[in-house]
Short mmCIF file of C-alpha atoms in Angstrom, two decimals:
data_model
loop_
_atom_site.label_atom_id
_atom_site.label_comp_id
_atom_site.label_asym_id
_atom_site.label_seq_id
_atom_site.Cartn_x
_atom_site.Cartn_y
_atom_site.Cartn_z
CA ILE A 345 -6.03 6.88 -11.59
CA HIS A 346 -3.38 5.47 -13.64
CA SER A 347 -4.13 1.30 -15.23
CA TRP A 348 -2.02 -1.46 -16.63
CA SER A 349 -3.31 -4.57 -17.98
CA PRO A 350 -3.08 -8.02 -19.95
CA LYS A 351 -2.55 -8.24 -23.96
CA ASN A 352 -4.63 -10.88 -24.00
CA THR A 353 -8.06 -8.93 -24.15
CA ASN A 354 -10.53 -11.96 -24.28
CA ASN A 355 -10.70 -13.18 -20.81
CA THR A 356 -11.36 -12.06 -17.53
CA PHE A 357 -8.83 -11.44 -14.67
CA PRO A 358 -8.66 -10.19 -11.27
CA ILE A 359 -7.64 -6.08 -10.48
CA ILE A 360 -5.12 -4.55 -8.15
CA ILE A 361 -5.66 -1.58 -6.67
CA TYR A 362 -2.33 0.36 -5.40
CA SER A 363 -1.93 2.76 -2.97
CA HIS A 364 1.59 4.96 -3.24
CA GLY A 365 3.65 5.59 -0.29
CA GLY A 366 3.55 9.29 1.48
CA ILE A 367 5.84 11.44 -0.57
CA SER A 368 5.53 9.59 -3.87
CA LEU A 369 4.02 8.95 -7.14
CA PRO A 370 1.40 6.46 -8.52
CA SER A 371 3.92 5.14 -10.21
CA SER A 372 6.67 4.23 -8.03
CA ASN A 373 6.11 0.45 -7.94
CA GLU A 374 5.99 0.19 -11.63
CA SER A 375 7.93 -2.99 -12.00
CA LEU A 376 5.46 -4.80 -9.58
CA PHE A 377 2.42 -3.24 -11.71
CA LEU A 378 4.02 -4.77 -14.92
CA GLU A 379 5.16 -8.22 -13.32
CA LEU A 380 1.16 -8.56 -12.26
CA ALA A 381 -0.34 -7.63 -15.43
CA SER A 382 2.47 -10.11 -17.43
CA HIS A 383 0.03 -12.75 -14.97
CA GLY A 384 -3.26 -11.90 -16.06
CA TYR A 385 -4.31 -9.42 -13.55
CA ILE A 386 -5.11 -5.30 -14.14
CA VAL A 387 -3.49 -2.71 -11.92
CA PHE A 388 -5.10 0.64 -10.95
CA SER A 389 -2.83 3.07 -9.22
CA VAL A 390 -4.43 5.81 -7.35
CA ALA A 391 -2.84 9.30 -7.16
CA HIS A 392 -3.66 10.98 -4.12
CA PRO A 393 -4.10 14.70 -4.32
CA TYR A 394 -2.16 16.81 -1.71
CA HIS A 395 0.35 13.09 -0.73
CA SER A 396 1.41 12.45 -3.68
CA ILE A 397 4.34 14.60 -4.97
CA LYS A 398 2.75 15.65 -8.10
CA THR A 399 -1.30 15.00 -9.45
CA ALA A 400 -1.50 15.97 -12.67
CA LEU A 401 -5.28 16.55 -13.80
CA ASP A 402 -7.13 16.24 -17.05
CA LYS A 403 -7.15 19.69 -18.12
CA GLY A 404 -2.82 19.77 -17.95
CA ASN A 405 -2.42 21.62 -14.53
CA ASN A 406 -0.97 19.69 -11.49
CA VAL A 407 -1.66 19.65 -7.91
CA TRP A 408 1.68 19.44 -6.29
CA ILE A 409 2.08 17.65 -2.11
CA ASP A 410 0.54 20.21 0.47
CA ARG A 411 2.70 22.18 2.64
CA GLN A 412 0.90 21.06 5.67
CA TYR A 413 0.69 17.54 5.07
CA MET A 414 4.91 17.50 4.59
CA SER A 415 4.81 19.85 7.96
CA GLU A 416 3.20 17.30 9.50
CA LEU A 417 4.78 14.04 8.53
CA ASN A 418 7.76 16.16 9.69
CA LYS A 419 6.06 16.75 13.22
CA GLU A 420 4.97 13.41 13.56
CA ASP A 421 6.63 11.57 16.28
CA ALA A 422 4.32 8.24 18.16
CA SER A 423 6.61 7.91 20.83
CA GLU A 424 6.55 11.03 22.33
CA ASN A 425 3.04 12.70 21.41
CA PRO A 426 0.37 9.36 20.49
CA GLU A 427 -2.27 11.96 20.63
CA GLN A 428 -0.88 14.15 17.83
CA SER A 429 0.35 11.28 15.88
CA TYR A 430 -3.02 9.73 15.99
CA ASP A 431 -4.92 12.70 14.79
CA PHE A 432 -2.40 12.64 11.96
CA TYR A 433 -3.23 9.13 11.14
CA GLN A 434 -7.09 9.48 10.98
CA LYS A 435 -7.10 12.62 8.63
CA TRP A 436 -4.35 10.74 6.69
CA MET A 437 -6.51 7.56 6.21
CA LYS A 438 -9.55 9.68 5.79
CA LEU A 439 -8.42 11.51 2.70
CA ARG A 440 -6.82 8.04 1.70
CA THR A 441 -9.94 5.53 1.85
CA ASP A 442 -11.74 8.37 0.86
CA ASP A 443 -9.81 8.49 -2.65
CA LEU A 444 -9.62 4.65 -2.46
CA ASN A 445 -13.64 3.84 -2.16
CA PHE A 446 -14.39 6.43 -5.28
CA VAL A 447 -11.84 4.75 -7.46
CA LEU A 448 -13.29 1.29 -6.74
CA ASP A 449 -16.86 1.61 -6.68
CA GLN A 450 -16.01 3.95 -10.07
CA ILE A 451 -14.40 0.46 -11.20
CA ILE A 452 -17.38 -2.08 -9.96
CA ILE A 453 -20.09 0.42 -11.75
CA ASN A 454 -18.36 1.09 -15.42
CA SER A 455 -17.44 -2.79 -15.18
CA ASN A 456 -21.03 -3.46 -14.85
CA ASN A 457 -21.88 -0.59 -17.87
CA SER A 458 -18.95 -1.71 -19.91
CA THR A 459 -18.68 -1.62 -23.64
CA GLN A 460 -17.17 -4.41 -25.86
CA ASN A 461 -13.01 -4.05 -25.43
CA SER A 462 -13.25 -1.72 -22.84
CA ILE A 463 -10.65 -2.56 -19.90
CA TYR A 464 -13.83 -2.72 -17.50
CA ASN A 465 -15.37 -5.41 -19.86
CA GLN A 466 -12.13 -8.11 -18.81
CA ILE A 467 -12.21 -7.33 -15.34
CA ASP A 468 -13.41 -9.82 -12.39
CA ILE A 469 -15.04 -8.27 -9.86
CA GLU A 470 -15.17 -10.70 -7.87
CA ASN A 471 -11.05 -11.03 -7.35
CA ILE A 472 -10.20 -7.83 -6.08
CA GLY A 473 -7.00 -6.97 -4.28
CA ILE A 474 -5.09 -4.03 -2.69
CA VAL A 475 -1.51 -3.15 -2.01
CA GLY A 476 0.41 0.08 -0.98
CA HIS A 477 3.91 1.09 0.54
CA SER A 478 4.05 2.93 3.65
CA LEU A 479 1.22 4.87 4.14
CA GLY A 480 -0.11 3.32 0.75
CA GLY A 481 -0.23 -0.21 3.17
CA SER A 482 -1.85 1.48 6.15
CA ALA A 483 -4.45 2.98 3.39
CA ALA A 484 -4.51 -0.38 2.04
CA LEU A 485 -4.85 -2.36 5.54
CA CYS A 486 -7.57 -0.19 6.11
CA MET A 487 -10.18 -0.94 3.07
CA GLY A 488 -9.40 -4.61 4.05
CA ARG A 489 -10.75 -4.31 7.46
CA GLU A 490 -13.70 -1.93 6.03
CA ARG A 491 -14.90 -3.66 3.23
CA ASN A 492 -16.09 -7.09 2.01
CA ASP A 493 -15.08 -7.15 -1.51
CA ILE A 494 -11.66 -6.91 -1.04
CA LYS A 495 -10.39 -10.35 -1.19
CA ALA A 496 -6.10 -9.50 0.08
CA VAL A 497 -4.25 -6.82 1.13
CA ILE A 498 -0.33 -6.56 0.85
CA ALA A 499 1.42 -3.89 3.13
CA LEU A 500 4.58 -3.29 2.37
CA GLU A 501 6.37 -2.00 5.29
CA SER A 502 3.07 -0.13 7.06
CA PRO A 503 1.71 0.30 10.11
CA PHE A 504 -2.36 -0.90 11.03
CA MET A 505 -3.31 2.94 11.55
CA CYS A 506 -6.84 2.27 11.05
CA ASP A 507 -6.27 -0.37 13.71
CA ILE A 508 -5.79 2.32 16.12
CA ILE A 509 -9.29 3.73 17.64
CA GLY A 510 -7.86 5.96 20.38
CA VAL A 511 -5.10 7.12 23.00
CA THR A 512 -4.83 6.11 26.75
CA ASP A 513 -2.36 7.05 29.21
CA GLN A 514 -0.55 3.41 28.19
CA GLY A 515 -0.77 4.43 24.45
CA PHE A 516 -2.63 3.76 21.88
CA THR A 517 -5.69 1.46 21.65
CA PHE A 518 -6.03 -0.96 18.97
CA ASP A 519 -9.17 -2.58 17.63
CA GLU A 520 -8.25 -6.32 18.90
CA THR A 521 -10.61 -8.07 16.55
CA PRO A 522 -9.15 -10.49 14.26
CA TYR A 523 -7.98 -8.87 10.82
CA PRO A 524 -10.55 -10.31 8.60
CA THR A 525 -8.88 -9.85 5.03
CA PRO A 526 -5.36 -12.52 4.15
CA VAL A 527 -2.60 -10.05 4.35
CA LEU A 528 0.65 -10.22 3.31
CA ASN A 529 3.29 -7.84 5.53
CA ILE A 530 6.67 -7.11 3.71
CA TYR A 531 9.55 -5.62 5.74
CA SER A 532 12.97 -4.24 5.15
CA ASP A 533 15.52 -3.63 7.76
CA SER A 534 14.12 -0.10 8.64
CA ALA A 535 11.70 -1.14 10.56
CA PHE A 536 12.05 -5.20 10.89
CA ASP A 537 13.82 -5.02 14.28
CA TYR A 538 11.91 -2.11 15.71
CA LEU A 539 7.99 -3.87 15.32
CA SER A 540 8.20 -4.44 19.14
CA ILE A 541 9.40 -1.15 19.96
CA TRP A 542 7.26 1.82 17.33
CA PRO A 543 4.01 2.06 18.75
CA GLN A 544 2.15 2.16 15.57
CA TYR A 545 3.45 -1.31 14.75
CA ARG A 546 2.39 -2.77 17.69
CA LYS A 547 -0.29 -4.87 15.92
CA ASN A 548 2.31 -5.77 13.24
CA HIS A 549 4.30 -7.20 15.62
CA ASP A 550 1.37 -8.88 17.52
CA LEU A 551 0.25 -10.65 14.13
CA LEU A 552 4.07 -12.03 13.86
CA SER A 553 4.09 -13.44 16.77
CA SER A 554 0.73 -14.95 16.70
CA ILE A 555 -0.37 -18.09 14.76
CA ASN A 556 -2.66 -16.41 11.83
CA GLU A 557 -3.19 -18.61 8.60
CA SER A 558 -4.33 -15.91 6.87
CA SER A 559 -1.59 -13.25 8.09
CA TYR A 560 2.04 -13.60 5.71
CA HIS A 561 4.95 -12.18 6.82
CA GLU A 562 8.35 -11.50 4.67
CA HIS A 563 11.30 -9.51 5.46
CA ILE A 564 13.95 -8.79 2.97
CA ILE A 565 16.99 -8.81 4.70
CA GLY A 566 19.58 -6.39 3.55
CA SER A 567 16.77 -3.69 1.93
CA GLY A 568 15.90 0.03 3.25
CA HIS A 569 12.48 1.36 3.34
CA PHE A 570 12.49 2.81 -0.04
CA SER A 571 14.25 0.22 -1.40
CA LEU A 572 10.64 -1.85 -1.51
CA THR A 573 10.07 0.74 -4.33
CA ASP A 574 11.46 1.71 -7.73
CA LEU A 575 12.59 4.88 -6.64
CA SER A 576 15.72 2.72 -5.79
CA LEU A 577 16.31 1.86 -10.01
CA THR A 578 15.49 5.52 -10.70
CA SER A 579 17.48 7.09 -7.92
CA PRO A 580 19.51 5.25 -5.94
CA ILE A 581 21.60 8.11 -4.47
CA LEU A 582 18.47 9.57 -3.34
CA THR A 583 16.98 6.29 -2.10
CA ARG A 584 19.87 5.80 0.16
CA PHE A 585 19.70 9.02 1.42
CA LEU A 586 16.27 8.98 2.48
CA ASN A 587 16.54 5.23 3.62
CA GLY A 588 18.87 6.51 5.79
CA THR A 589 22.14 4.14 5.42
CA SER A 590 23.31 2.38 2.23
CA PHE A 591 22.94 -1.23 2.20
CA ASP A 592 24.50 -4.37 0.26
CA THR A 593 21.93 -6.20 -1.64
CA ASP A 594 21.57 -5.04 -4.71
CA GLU A 595 18.09 -3.16 -5.45
CA ARG A 596 16.92 -5.26 -8.66
CA GLU A 597 17.49 -8.13 -6.48
CA ILE A 598 14.76 -6.68 -4.06
CA LEU A 599 12.46 -5.64 -6.19
CA LYS A 600 12.59 -9.15 -7.96
CA GLN A 601 11.76 -10.38 -4.00
CA VAL A 602 8.94 -7.76 -3.33
CA ASN A 603 7.26 -8.25 -7.41
CA LEU A 604 7.69 -12.40 -6.46
CA LEU A 605 6.14 -12.34 -3.14
CA SER A 606 3.44 -10.07 -4.54
CA LEU A 607 2.70 -12.10 -7.26
CA ASN A 608 3.02 -15.73 -5.67
CA PHE A 609 0.78 -13.92 -2.49
CA PHE A 610 -2.40 -13.03 -5.18
CA ASN A 611 -2.09 -15.59 -6.96
CA LYS A 612 -3.30 -17.98 -4.07
CA HIS A 613 -5.96 -15.70 -2.79
CA LEU A 614 -7.09 -14.29 -6.13
CA LYS A 615 -7.02 -17.17 -8.39
CA ASN A 616 -6.89 -20.43 -6.30
CA GLY A 617 -3.17 -20.88 -6.28
CA LEU A 618 -2.96 -20.81 -10.06
#
């Protein structure tokens, strides 16, 4: 777990939990973490061993991304084999939500038993938000449905994997009960035009098409899936390769939009609009 916090240590602050993407690192949206911390949030980014490219352990050892998991990512095709995709989604979300629940529960325990000058002493445990990119966003969406102490969720181009509850001859079966938490879905050009086509994104498309005052949607035109992360700054060439194409919009401008949208959303739902 990694953390970013405000310099002012005399107040309490809402907390944000971050879940990284499917082939990524806990620092993949550090520009967002710094933006949030500078505006009065404490951010904890969770490393998901076996899903992260590299997870550094306390004793100095590293856990590298799991080969079987990489094979599953390459084989997954919701249109061609929804049963296999459903099994993968269940497996991936179980690992990630177990990680997130453990971290969040430990944060709450530490905040209740914190000593003076500890970061846990600065936490406003009544205001918790969660954000994730891609597979991490799907895990964040799971947490927003499963826990009642999370007040706001941001998904950076992520399907509602935990809302898929089965498979029939017609494809995925979704939980049709209203999503219980205010949610902001941010999309790039990589997925936005396919929300009605890709079966795993049907819930996203339904929300986009419905009138729901607690569901927000933003499409950043001229961006790609990995442009929503800091990879676009650290390795523009790799970003273009993973996106499958290049985009005209400047990477920094895309991240500015992502970060401002996220800040405004969390301010509204965790700070009463302040």
